[in-house]
PDB file of C-alpha atoms and ligand atoms in Angstrom:
ATOM      1  CA  MET A   1     -15.389  20.579   9.036  1.00 55.00           C
ATOM      2  CA  PRO A   2     -13.386  17.465   9.986  1.00 53.00           C
ATOM      3  CA  VAL A   3     -14.138  14.355   8.002  1.00 47.00           C
ATOM      4  CA  SER A   4     -14.998  11.287  10.018  1.00 47.00           C
ATOM      5  CA  LYS A   5     -12.180   8.728   9.910  1.00 50.00           C
ATOM      6  CA  ASP A   6     -14.142   5.918   8.422  1.00 90.00           C
ATOM      7  CA  VAL A   7     -15.287   7.823   5.333  1.00 96.00           C
ATOM      8  CA  MET A   8     -13.037   6.833   2.439  1.00 97.00           C
ATOM      9  CA  ILE A   9     -14.476   8.948  -0.387  1.00 98.00           C
ATOM     10  CA  GLU A  10     -17.123  11.623  -0.393  1.00 98.00           C
ATOM     11  CA  CYS A  11     -18.493  13.396  -3.453  1.00 98.00           C
ATOM     12  CA  ILE A  12     -20.188  16.707  -2.661  1.00 98.00           C
ATOM     13  CA  ASP A  13     -22.251  18.462  -5.361  1.00 98.00           C
ATOM     14  CA  VAL A  14     -20.025  17.104  -8.121  1.00 98.00           C
ATOM     15  CA  ASN A  15     -20.707  18.155 -11.700  1.00 98.00           C
ATOM     16  CA  LYS A  16     -18.894  17.475 -14.930  1.00 98.00           C
ATOM     17  CA  GLU A  17     -19.852  18.163 -18.516  1.00 97.00           C
ATOM     18  CA  TYR A  18     -18.280  17.540 -21.886  1.00 95.00           C
ATOM     19  CA  ARG A  19     -18.622  19.888 -24.842  1.00 92.00           C
ATOM     20  CA  ARG A  20     -18.567  18.267 -28.207  1.00 86.00           C
ATOM     21  CA  ALA A  21     -19.431  19.856 -31.553  1.00 86.00           C
ATOM     22  CA  GLY A  22     -21.497  22.559 -29.896  1.00 87.00           C
ATOM     23  CA  ALA A  23     -23.451  20.098 -27.728  1.00 93.00           C
ATOM     24  CA  ILE A  24     -23.093  19.966 -23.953  1.00 94.00           C
ATOM     25  CA  ILE A  25     -23.209  16.523 -22.365  1.00 95.00           C
ATOM     26  CA  ARG A  26     -23.884  16.585 -18.635  1.00 96.00           C
ATOM     27  CA  ALA A  27     -21.941  13.488 -17.611  1.00 97.00           C
ATOM     28  CA  LEU A  28     -22.252  14.088 -13.832  1.00 98.00           C
ATOM     29  CA  VAL A  29     -25.122  16.118 -12.344  1.00 98.00           C
ATOM     30  CA  ASP A  30     -25.113  17.114  -8.640  1.00 98.00           C
ATOM     31  CA  ILE A  31     -23.530  13.894  -7.424  1.00 98.00           C
ATOM     32  CA  ASN A  32     -23.508  13.359  -3.657  1.00 98.00           C
ATOM     33  CA  ILE A  33     -22.198  10.084  -2.305  1.00 97.00           C
ATOM     34  CA  SER A  34     -20.319   8.867   0.709  1.00 97.00           C
ATOM     35  CA  ILE A  35     -18.308   5.660   0.650  1.00 97.00           C
ATOM     36  CA  LYS A  36     -16.970   4.164   3.843  1.00 97.00           C
ATOM     37  CA  SER A  37     -13.626   2.486   4.250  1.00 97.00           C
ATOM     38  CA  GLY A  38     -14.020  -1.242   3.577  1.00 96.00           C
ATOM     39  CA  ASP A  39     -17.255  -0.876   1.591  1.00 96.00           C
ATOM     40  CA  PHE A  40     -17.872  -2.981  -1.510  1.00 97.00           C
ATOM     41  CA  VAL A  41     -19.703  -0.590  -3.819  1.00 98.00           C
ATOM     42  CA  ILE A  42     -21.175  -1.335  -7.222  1.00 97.00           C
ATOM     43  CA  VAL A  43     -22.074   1.621  -9.436  1.00 97.00           C
ATOM     44  CA  GLN A  44     -24.598   0.389 -11.954  1.00 96.00           C
ATOM     45  CA  GLY A  45     -26.449   1.984 -14.832  1.00 95.00           C
ATOM     46  CA  PRO A  46     -26.943   1.952 -18.602  1.00 94.00           C
ATOM     47  CA  THR A  47     -24.256   2.784 -21.130  1.00 94.00           C
ATOM     48  CA  GLY A  48     -23.418   6.473 -21.278  1.00 94.00           C
ATOM     49  CA  CYS A  49     -24.922   7.295 -17.860  1.00 97.00           C
ATOM     50  CA  GLY A  50     -21.616   8.607 -16.479  1.00 97.00           C
ATOM     51  CA  LYS A  51     -20.162   5.623 -14.571  1.00 97.00           C
ATOM     52  CA  SER A  52     -16.647   5.856 -15.993  1.00 97.00           C
ATOM     53  CA  THR A  53     -16.663   9.622 -15.573  1.00 98.00           C
ATOM     54  CA  LEU A  54     -17.613   9.175 -11.909  1.00 98.00           C
ATOM     55  CA  LEU A  55     -14.893   6.569 -11.387  1.00 98.00           C
ATOM     56  CA  ASN A  56     -12.331   8.829 -13.033  1.00 97.00           C
ATOM     57  CA  VAL A  57     -13.074  11.828 -10.816  1.00 97.00           C
ATOM     58  CA  MET A  58     -13.268   9.734  -7.627  1.00 98.00           C
ATOM     59  CA  SER A  59      -9.891   8.143  -8.344  1.00 97.00           C
ATOM     60  CA  GLY A  60      -8.041  11.306  -9.333  1.00 96.00           C
ATOM     61  CA  LEU A  61      -7.687  10.317 -12.989  1.00 96.00           C
ATOM     62  CA  ASP A  62      -9.740  13.365 -13.976  1.00 96.00           C
ATOM     63  CA  LEU A  63     -11.112  16.519 -12.340  1.00 97.00           C
ATOM     64  CA  PRO A  64     -14.759  17.574 -11.933  1.00 98.00           C
ATOM     65  CA  ASP A  65     -15.924  21.003 -13.113  1.00 98.00           C
ATOM     66  CA  SER A  66     -17.369  21.799  -9.687  1.00 98.00           C
ATOM     67  CA  GLY A  67     -17.920  20.231  -6.284  1.00 98.00           C
ATOM     68  CA  LYS A  68     -15.624  18.431  -3.895  1.00 98.00           C
ATOM     69  CA  ILE A  69     -14.079  14.991  -3.967  1.00 98.00           C
ATOM     70  CA  ILE A  70     -12.869  14.193  -0.466  1.00 98.00           C
ATOM     71  CA  PHE A  71     -10.470  11.286  -0.841  1.00 98.00           C
ATOM     72  CA  ASP A  72      -9.159   9.952   2.477  1.00 96.00           C
ATOM     73  CA  GLY A  73      -9.756  13.341   4.085  1.00 95.00           C
ATOM     74  CA  GLU A  74      -8.287  15.481   1.291  1.00 96.00           C
ATOM     75  CA  ASN A  75     -10.235  17.446  -1.311  1.00 97.00           C
ATOM     76  CA  ILE A  76      -8.686  16.390  -4.632  1.00 98.00           C
ATOM     77  CA  ALA A  77     -11.148  18.216  -6.914  1.00 97.00           C
ATOM     78  CA  ARG A  78      -8.633  20.993  -7.626  1.00 96.00           C
ATOM     79  CA  SER A  79      -5.397  19.094  -7.113  1.00 97.00           C
ATOM     80  CA  LYS A  80      -2.495  19.302  -9.538  1.00 96.00           C
ATOM     81  CA  GLU A  81      -1.531  16.254 -11.572  1.00 96.00           C
ATOM     82  CA  ASP A  82       1.641  15.509  -9.572  1.00 96.00           C
ATOM     83  CA  ARG A  83      -0.367  15.367  -6.321  1.00 97.00           C
ATOM     84  CA  LEU A  84      -3.052  13.198  -7.970  1.00 97.00           C
ATOM     85  CA  ALA A  85      -0.391  10.880  -9.353  1.00 95.00           C
ATOM     86  CA  LYS A  86       1.098  10.464  -5.875  1.00 95.00           C
ATOM     87  CA  ILE A  87      -2.290   9.664  -4.321  1.00 96.00           C
ATOM     88  CA  ARG A  88      -3.034   7.145  -7.059  1.00 95.00           C
ATOM     89  CA  ARG A  89       0.360   5.508  -6.647  1.00 92.00           C
ATOM     90  CA  GLN A  90       0.098   5.264  -2.857  1.00 93.00           C
ATOM     91  CA  LYS A  91      -3.571   4.568  -2.277  1.00 96.00           C
ATOM     92  CA  VAL A  92      -5.313   3.328  -5.414  1.00 97.00           C
ATOM     93  CA  GLY A  93      -5.394   0.215  -7.574  1.00 97.00           C
ATOM     94  CA  PHE A  94      -7.134   0.017 -10.953  1.00 97.00           C
ATOM     95  CA  VAL A  95      -8.670  -2.839 -12.925  1.00 97.00           C
ATOM     96  CA  PHE A  96     -10.013  -2.171 -16.422  1.00 95.00           C
ATOM     97  CA  GLN A  97     -12.112  -4.045 -18.949  1.00 94.00           C
ATOM     98  CA  ASP A  98      -9.258  -4.906 -21.292  1.00 94.00           C
ATOM     99  CA  PHE A  99      -6.687  -5.976 -18.653  1.00 95.00           C
ATOM    100  CA  ASN A 100      -3.910  -3.651 -19.908  1.00 95.00           C
ATOM    101  CA  LEU A 101      -1.152  -6.179 -19.198  1.00 97.00           C
ATOM    102  CA  VAL A 102       2.222  -5.651 -20.853  1.00 97.00           C
ATOM    103  CA  ASN A 103       2.459  -8.458 -23.400  1.00 97.00           C
ATOM    104  CA  THR A 104       6.263  -8.664 -23.305  1.00 97.00           C
ATOM    105  CA  LEU A 105       6.312  -9.241 -19.525  1.00 97.00           C
ATOM    106  CA  THR A 106       5.396 -12.424 -17.639  1.00 98.00           C
ATOM    107  CA  ALA A 107       2.615 -12.481 -15.061  1.00 98.00           C
ATOM    108  CA  ILE A 108       4.985 -11.849 -12.168  1.00 98.00           C
ATOM    109  CA  GLU A 109       6.881  -9.134 -14.064  1.00 97.00           C
ATOM    110  CA  ASN A 110       3.590  -7.359 -14.792  1.00 97.00           C
ATOM    111  CA  VAL A 111       2.802  -7.368 -11.072  1.00 97.00           C
ATOM    112  CA  GLU A 112       6.328  -6.379  -9.994  1.00 96.00           C
ATOM    113  CA  ALA A 113       6.321  -3.467 -12.444  1.00 95.00           C
ATOM    114  CA  MET A 114       3.712  -1.734 -10.265  1.00 92.00           C
ATOM    115  CA  LEU A 115       6.300  -1.425  -7.504  1.00 91.00           C
ATOM    116  CA  TRP A 116       8.910   0.379  -9.646  1.00 86.00           C
ATOM    117  CA  PRO A 117      10.528   2.787  -8.999  1.00 75.00           C
ATOM    118  CA  THR A 118      10.877   1.964  -5.368  1.00 76.00           C
ATOM    119  CA  VAL A 119      13.145   1.818  -2.371  1.00 77.00           C
ATOM    120  CA  LEU A 120      12.222  -1.840  -1.875  1.00 81.00           C
ATOM    121  CA  ARG A 121      14.843  -4.535  -2.438  1.00 86.00           C
ATOM    122  CA  SER A 122      14.250  -6.729  -5.469  1.00 89.00           C
ATOM    123  CA  LYS A 123      13.671  -9.775  -3.229  1.00 92.00           C
ATOM    124  CA  GLU A 124      10.959  -7.867  -1.348  1.00 93.00           C
ATOM    125  CA  ILE A 125       9.332  -6.827  -4.648  1.00 95.00           C
ATOM    126  CA  GLU A 126       9.334 -10.459  -5.750  1.00 96.00           C
ATOM    127  CA  ASN A 127       7.875 -11.634  -2.430  1.00 96.00           C
ATOM    128  CA  ARG A 128       5.047  -9.114  -2.629  1.00 96.00           C
ATOM    129  CA  ALA A 129       4.275 -10.038  -6.224  1.00 97.00           C
ATOM    130  CA  ILE A 130       4.221 -13.729  -5.278  1.00 98.00           C
ATOM    131  CA  ALA A 131       1.805 -12.995  -2.415  1.00 98.00           C
ATOM    132  CA  ALA A 132      -0.489 -10.997  -4.722  1.00 98.00           C
ATOM    133  CA  LEU A 133      -0.478 -13.736  -7.387  1.00 98.00           C
ATOM    134  CA  ARG A 134      -1.255 -16.309  -4.681  1.00 98.00           C
ATOM    135  CA  ASP A 135      -4.239 -14.184  -3.574  1.00 97.00           C
ATOM    136  CA  VAL A 136      -5.731 -14.446  -7.074  1.00 98.00           C
ATOM    137  CA  ASN A 137      -4.838 -18.149  -7.544  1.00 97.00           C
ATOM    138  CA  MET A 138      -2.371 -17.409 -10.343  1.00 98.00           C
ATOM    139  CA  LEU A 139       0.923 -18.251  -8.661  1.00 98.00           C
ATOM    140  CA  GLU A 140       1.458 -21.421 -10.671  1.00 97.00           C
ATOM    141  CA  ARG A 141       1.215 -19.291 -13.843  1.00 98.00           C
ATOM    142  CA  LYS A 142       3.695 -16.648 -12.695  1.00 98.00           C
ATOM    143  CA  ASP A 143       6.178 -17.206 -15.552  1.00 98.00           C
ATOM    144  CA  HIS A 144       3.549 -17.230 -18.289  1.00 98.00           C
ATOM    145  CA  PHE A 145       3.058 -14.385 -20.735  1.00 98.00           C
ATOM    146  CA  PRO A 146      -0.382 -12.785 -21.233  1.00 98.00           C
ATOM    147  CA  VAL A 147      -0.731 -14.429 -24.663  1.00 97.00           C
ATOM    148  CA  GLU A 148      -0.686 -17.819 -22.886  1.00 97.00           C
ATOM    149  CA  MET A 149      -3.612 -16.936 -20.625  1.00 97.00           C
ATOM    150  CA  SER A 150      -7.405 -16.856 -20.948  1.00 96.00           C
ATOM    151  CA  GLY A 151      -9.283 -13.606 -20.419  1.00 96.00           C
ATOM    152  CA  GLY A 152     -10.232 -14.597 -16.886  1.00 96.00           C
ATOM    153  CA  GLU A 153      -6.616 -15.476 -16.064  1.00 97.00           C
ATOM    154  CA  LYS A 154      -5.371 -12.182 -17.488  1.00 97.00           C
ATOM    155  CA  GLN A 155      -7.887 -10.314 -15.372  1.00 97.00           C
ATOM    156  CA  ARG A 156      -6.736 -12.191 -12.265  1.00 98.00           C
ATOM    157  CA  VAL A 157      -3.141 -11.079 -12.981  1.00 98.00           C
ATOM    158  CA  ALA A 158      -4.437  -7.536 -13.491  1.00 98.00           C
ATOM    159  CA  LEU A 159      -6.139  -7.840 -10.113  1.00 98.00           C
ATOM    160  CA  ALA A 160      -2.856  -8.980  -8.506  1.00 98.00           C
ATOM    161  CA  ARG A 161      -1.203  -5.937 -10.071  1.00 98.00           C
ATOM    162  CA  ALA A 162      -3.927  -3.689  -8.632  1.00 98.00           C
ATOM    163  CA  ILE A 163      -3.477  -4.998  -5.063  1.00 98.00           C
ATOM    164  CA  VAL A 164       0.304  -5.517  -4.875  1.00 97.00           C
ATOM    165  CA  GLY A 165       0.842  -1.973  -3.594  1.00 94.00           C
ATOM    166  CA  LYS A 166      -1.687  -2.585  -0.785  1.00 95.00           C
ATOM    167  CA  PRO A 167      -4.039   0.205  -1.921  1.00 97.00           C
ATOM    168  CA  ARG A 168      -6.802   1.636   0.265  1.00 97.00           C
ATOM    169  CA  VAL A 169      -9.209   1.533  -2.693  1.00 98.00           C
ATOM    170  CA  VAL A 170      -9.512  -0.594  -5.824  1.00 98.00           C
ATOM    171  CA  PHE A 171     -11.474   0.938  -8.706  1.00 98.00           C
ATOM    172  CA  GLY A 172     -12.784  -1.381 -11.388  1.00 97.00           C
ATOM    173  CA  ASP A 173     -14.352  -0.297 -14.680  1.00 97.00           C
ATOM    174  CA  GLU A 174     -16.367  -3.084 -16.365  1.00 95.00           C
ATOM    175  CA  VAL A 175     -13.918  -5.651 -14.982  1.00 96.00           C
ATOM    176  CA  SER A 176     -15.913  -8.529 -16.478  1.00 95.00           C
ATOM    177  CA  GLY A 177     -16.820  -6.772 -19.728  1.00 93.00           C
ATOM    178  CA  ASN A 178     -14.651  -9.169 -21.745  1.00 93.00           C
ATOM    179  CA  LEU A 179     -15.277 -12.272 -19.645  1.00 95.00           C
ATOM    180  CA  ASP A 180     -17.603 -15.269 -19.856  1.00 95.00           C
ATOM    181  CA  PRO A 181     -20.022 -15.853 -16.935  1.00 95.00           C
ATOM    182  CA  LYS A 182     -17.718 -18.368 -15.188  1.00 96.00           C
ATOM    183  CA  SER A 183     -14.722 -16.023 -15.292  1.00 96.00           C
ATOM    184  CA  GLU A 184     -16.913 -13.116 -14.225  1.00 95.00           C
ATOM    185  CA  LYS A 185     -17.938 -15.076 -11.142  1.00 95.00           C
ATOM    186  CA  GLU A 186     -14.304 -15.965 -10.326  1.00 96.00           C
ATOM    187  CA  VAL A 187     -13.106 -12.386 -10.646  1.00 96.00           C
ATOM    188  CA  MET A 188     -16.010 -10.940  -8.660  1.00 97.00           C
ATOM    189  CA  GLU A 189     -15.554 -13.525  -5.892  1.00 96.00           C
ATOM    190  CA  LEU A 190     -11.833 -12.701  -5.719  1.00 97.00           C
ATOM    191  CA  LEU A 191     -12.649  -8.996  -5.384  1.00 97.00           C
ATOM    192  CA  LYS A 192     -15.026  -9.906  -2.562  1.00 97.00           C
ATOM    193  CA  GLN A 193     -12.377 -12.054  -0.865  1.00 97.00           C
ATOM    194  CA  ILE A 194      -9.761  -9.288  -1.071  1.00 97.00           C
ATOM    195  CA  ASN A 195     -12.321  -6.796   0.238  1.00 97.00           C
ATOM    196  CA  GLN A 196     -12.937  -9.051   3.249  1.00 96.00           C
ATOM    197  CA  ASP A 197      -9.332 -10.130   3.914  1.00 96.00           C
ATOM    198  CA  TYR A 198      -7.656  -6.720   3.596  1.00 96.00           C
ATOM    199  CA  GLU A 199     -10.626  -4.373   4.110  1.00 96.00           C
ATOM    200  CA  THR A 200      -9.775  -2.822   0.740  1.00 97.00           C
ATOM    201  CA  THR A 201     -12.558  -0.488  -0.356  1.00 98.00           C
ATOM    202  CA  MET A 202     -13.932  -1.711  -3.702  1.00 98.00           C
ATOM    203  CA  ILE A 203     -15.678   0.583  -6.180  1.00 98.00           C
ATOM    204  CA  ILE A 204     -16.731  -1.328  -9.266  1.00 97.00           C
ATOM    205  CA  VAL A 205     -18.696   0.223 -12.123  1.00 96.00           C
ATOM    206  CA  THR A 206     -20.735  -1.937 -14.461  1.00 94.00           C
ATOM    207  CA  HIS A 207     -23.768  -1.910 -16.712  1.00 91.00           C
ATOM    208  CA  ARG A 208     -24.402  -5.596 -15.921  1.00 90.00           C
ATOM    209  CA  GLU A 209     -27.102  -6.733 -13.499  1.00 88.00           C
ATOM    210  CA  THR A 210     -25.142  -9.959 -12.896  1.00 89.00           C
ATOM    211  CA  VAL A 211     -22.304  -7.977 -11.326  1.00 92.00           C
ATOM    212  CA  ALA A 212     -24.523  -5.747  -9.179  1.00 90.00           C
ATOM    213  CA  LYS A 213     -25.371  -8.578  -6.778  1.00 89.00           C
ATOM    214  CA  TYR A 214     -21.796  -8.688  -5.420  1.00 92.00           C
ATOM    215  CA  GLY A 215     -22.071  -5.201  -3.912  1.00 93.00           C
ATOM    216  CA  ASP A 216     -22.993  -4.526  -0.284  1.00 92.00           C
ATOM    217  CA  ASN A 217     -23.952  -1.107  -1.482  1.00 93.00           C
ATOM    218  CA  ILE A 218     -25.395  -0.484  -4.961  1.00 95.00           C
ATOM    219  CA  ILE A 219     -25.414   3.004  -6.432  1.00 96.00           C
ATOM    220  CA  LYS A 220     -27.662   3.330  -9.473  1.00 96.00           C
ATOM    221  CA  MET A 221     -27.043   6.010 -12.064  1.00 97.00           C
ATOM    222  CA  ASP A 222     -29.018   7.325 -14.990  1.00 97.00           C
ATOM    223  CA  LYS A 223     -28.242  10.275 -17.274  1.00 96.00           C
ATOM    224  CA  GLY A 224     -25.472  11.585 -15.051  1.00 97.00           C
ATOM    225  CA  ARG A 225     -27.484  11.392 -11.842  1.00 97.00           C
ATOM    226  CA  ILE A 226     -27.718   9.054  -8.874  1.00 97.00           C
ATOM    227  CA  ILE A 227     -31.222   7.575  -8.843  1.00 93.00           C
TER     228      ILE A 227
HETATM  229  N1  ATP B   1     -13.950  12.656 -23.370  1.00 75.31           N
HETATM  230  C1  ATP B   1     -15.241  12.821 -23.650  1.00 75.31           C
HETATM  231  N2  ATP B   1     -15.635  13.782 -24.513  1.00 75.31           N
HETATM  232  C2  ATP B   1     -16.942  13.994 -24.777  1.00 75.31           C
HETATM  233  N3  ATP B   1     -17.941  13.258 -24.236  1.00 75.31           N
HETATM  234  C3  ATP B   1     -17.608  12.302 -23.375  1.00 75.31           C
HETATM  235  C4  ATP B   1     -16.242  12.009 -23.046  1.00 75.31           C
HETATM  236  N4  ATP B   1     -16.224  11.003 -22.151  1.00 75.31           N
HETATM  237  C5  ATP B   1     -17.514  10.650 -21.960  1.00 75.31           C
HETATM  238  N5  ATP B   1     -18.345  11.416 -22.680  1.00 75.31           N
HETATM  239  C6  ATP B   1     -19.829  11.368 -22.680  1.00 75.31           C
HETATM  240  O1  ATP B   1     -20.272  11.509 -21.333  1.00 75.31           O
HETATM  241  C7  ATP B   1     -21.343  10.609 -21.054  1.00 75.31           C
HETATM  242  C8  ATP B   1     -20.940   9.673 -19.923  1.00 75.31           C
HETATM  243  O2  ATP B   1     -19.880   8.842 -20.385  1.00 75.31           O
HETATM  244  P1  ATP B   1     -19.263   7.659 -19.508  1.00 75.31           P
HETATM  245  O3  ATP B   1     -18.138   7.109 -20.280  1.00 75.31           O
HETATM  246  O4  ATP B   1     -18.964   8.178 -18.153  1.00 75.31           O
HETATM  247  O5  ATP B   1     -20.478   6.632 -19.437  1.00 75.31           O
HETATM  248  P2  ATP B   1     -20.517   5.125 -18.912  1.00 75.31           P
HETATM  249  O6  ATP B   1     -21.670   5.016 -17.996  1.00 75.31           O
HETATM  250  O7  ATP B   1     -19.187   4.737 -18.388  1.00 75.31           O
HETATM  251  O8  ATP B   1     -20.850   4.312 -20.236  1.00 75.31           O
HETATM  252  P3  ATP B   1     -20.414   2.796 -20.649  1.00 75.31           P
HETATM  253  O9  ATP B   1     -21.288   1.862 -19.864  1.00 75.31           O
HETATM  254  O10 ATP B   1     -20.718   2.744 -22.105  1.00 75.31           O
HETATM  255  O11 ATP B   1     -18.962   2.652 -20.349  1.00 75.31           O
HETATM  256  C9  ATP B   1     -21.631   9.909 -22.366  1.00 75.31           C
HETATM  257  O12 ATP B   1     -22.679  10.592 -23.009  1.00 75.31           O
HETATM  258  C10 ATP B   1     -20.343  10.044 -23.149  1.00 75.31           C
HETATM  259  O13 ATP B   1     -20.580  10.048 -24.542  1.00 75.31           O
HETATM  260 MG1   MG B   2     -17.788   3.331 -18.961  1.00 75.31          MG
END
């Protein structure tokens, strides 16, 4: 069955469980969702409900036990790691709770590093990194190291790094988990702006109600299920 062009990601009957010390944890139970290209989706629910697990299988970081994950028209639920790595590199950007910047690199070097290895000329890499830092209002801090930045500033650099490769989808896991309310607002508004300017599909998971309001489409989870 052909997938309609404007569907970015579809989960069909997705299940995943973890086995730990004899216990079975059903992290994802019969998940069915369809996300359109350009959507701004918030996945919200209490701690342990399966949000990160869902994000990981939708983004090709992990595989489900059963079901299909149709990513940009391709079922990736049984794909090999090299194929998943290629899809992630070409089509996906990630933003995590703890920024994951390289402390020995400046802001611009952190962003440029996403484009290595590449066929691009170094001037082109620099130009793209400058454009991405400008998009997150961090250009004037381009030569600063992470240790010289606040949490909100670090997350804005991490956001520049996520978008510099012009991904189809940005996945965020608790992007404001380490931020104060003002920085949370800045980061969420930047995600919204990027979503509108570049039609980048945004899929942001959070347990916070204050983040949920930024989504056009809110998916609520509880105990591994969509509710
Ligand atoms: N690698 C793992 N091994 C065993 N159990 C796991 C593993 N990863 C997650 N789990 C369990 O699966 C369930 C879902 O975890 P998940 O991390 O997806 O929840 P979450 O909604 O992201 O929670 P939080 O809001 O705390 O980040 C939890 O019960 C968790 O303990
Ligand atoms: Mg989580």
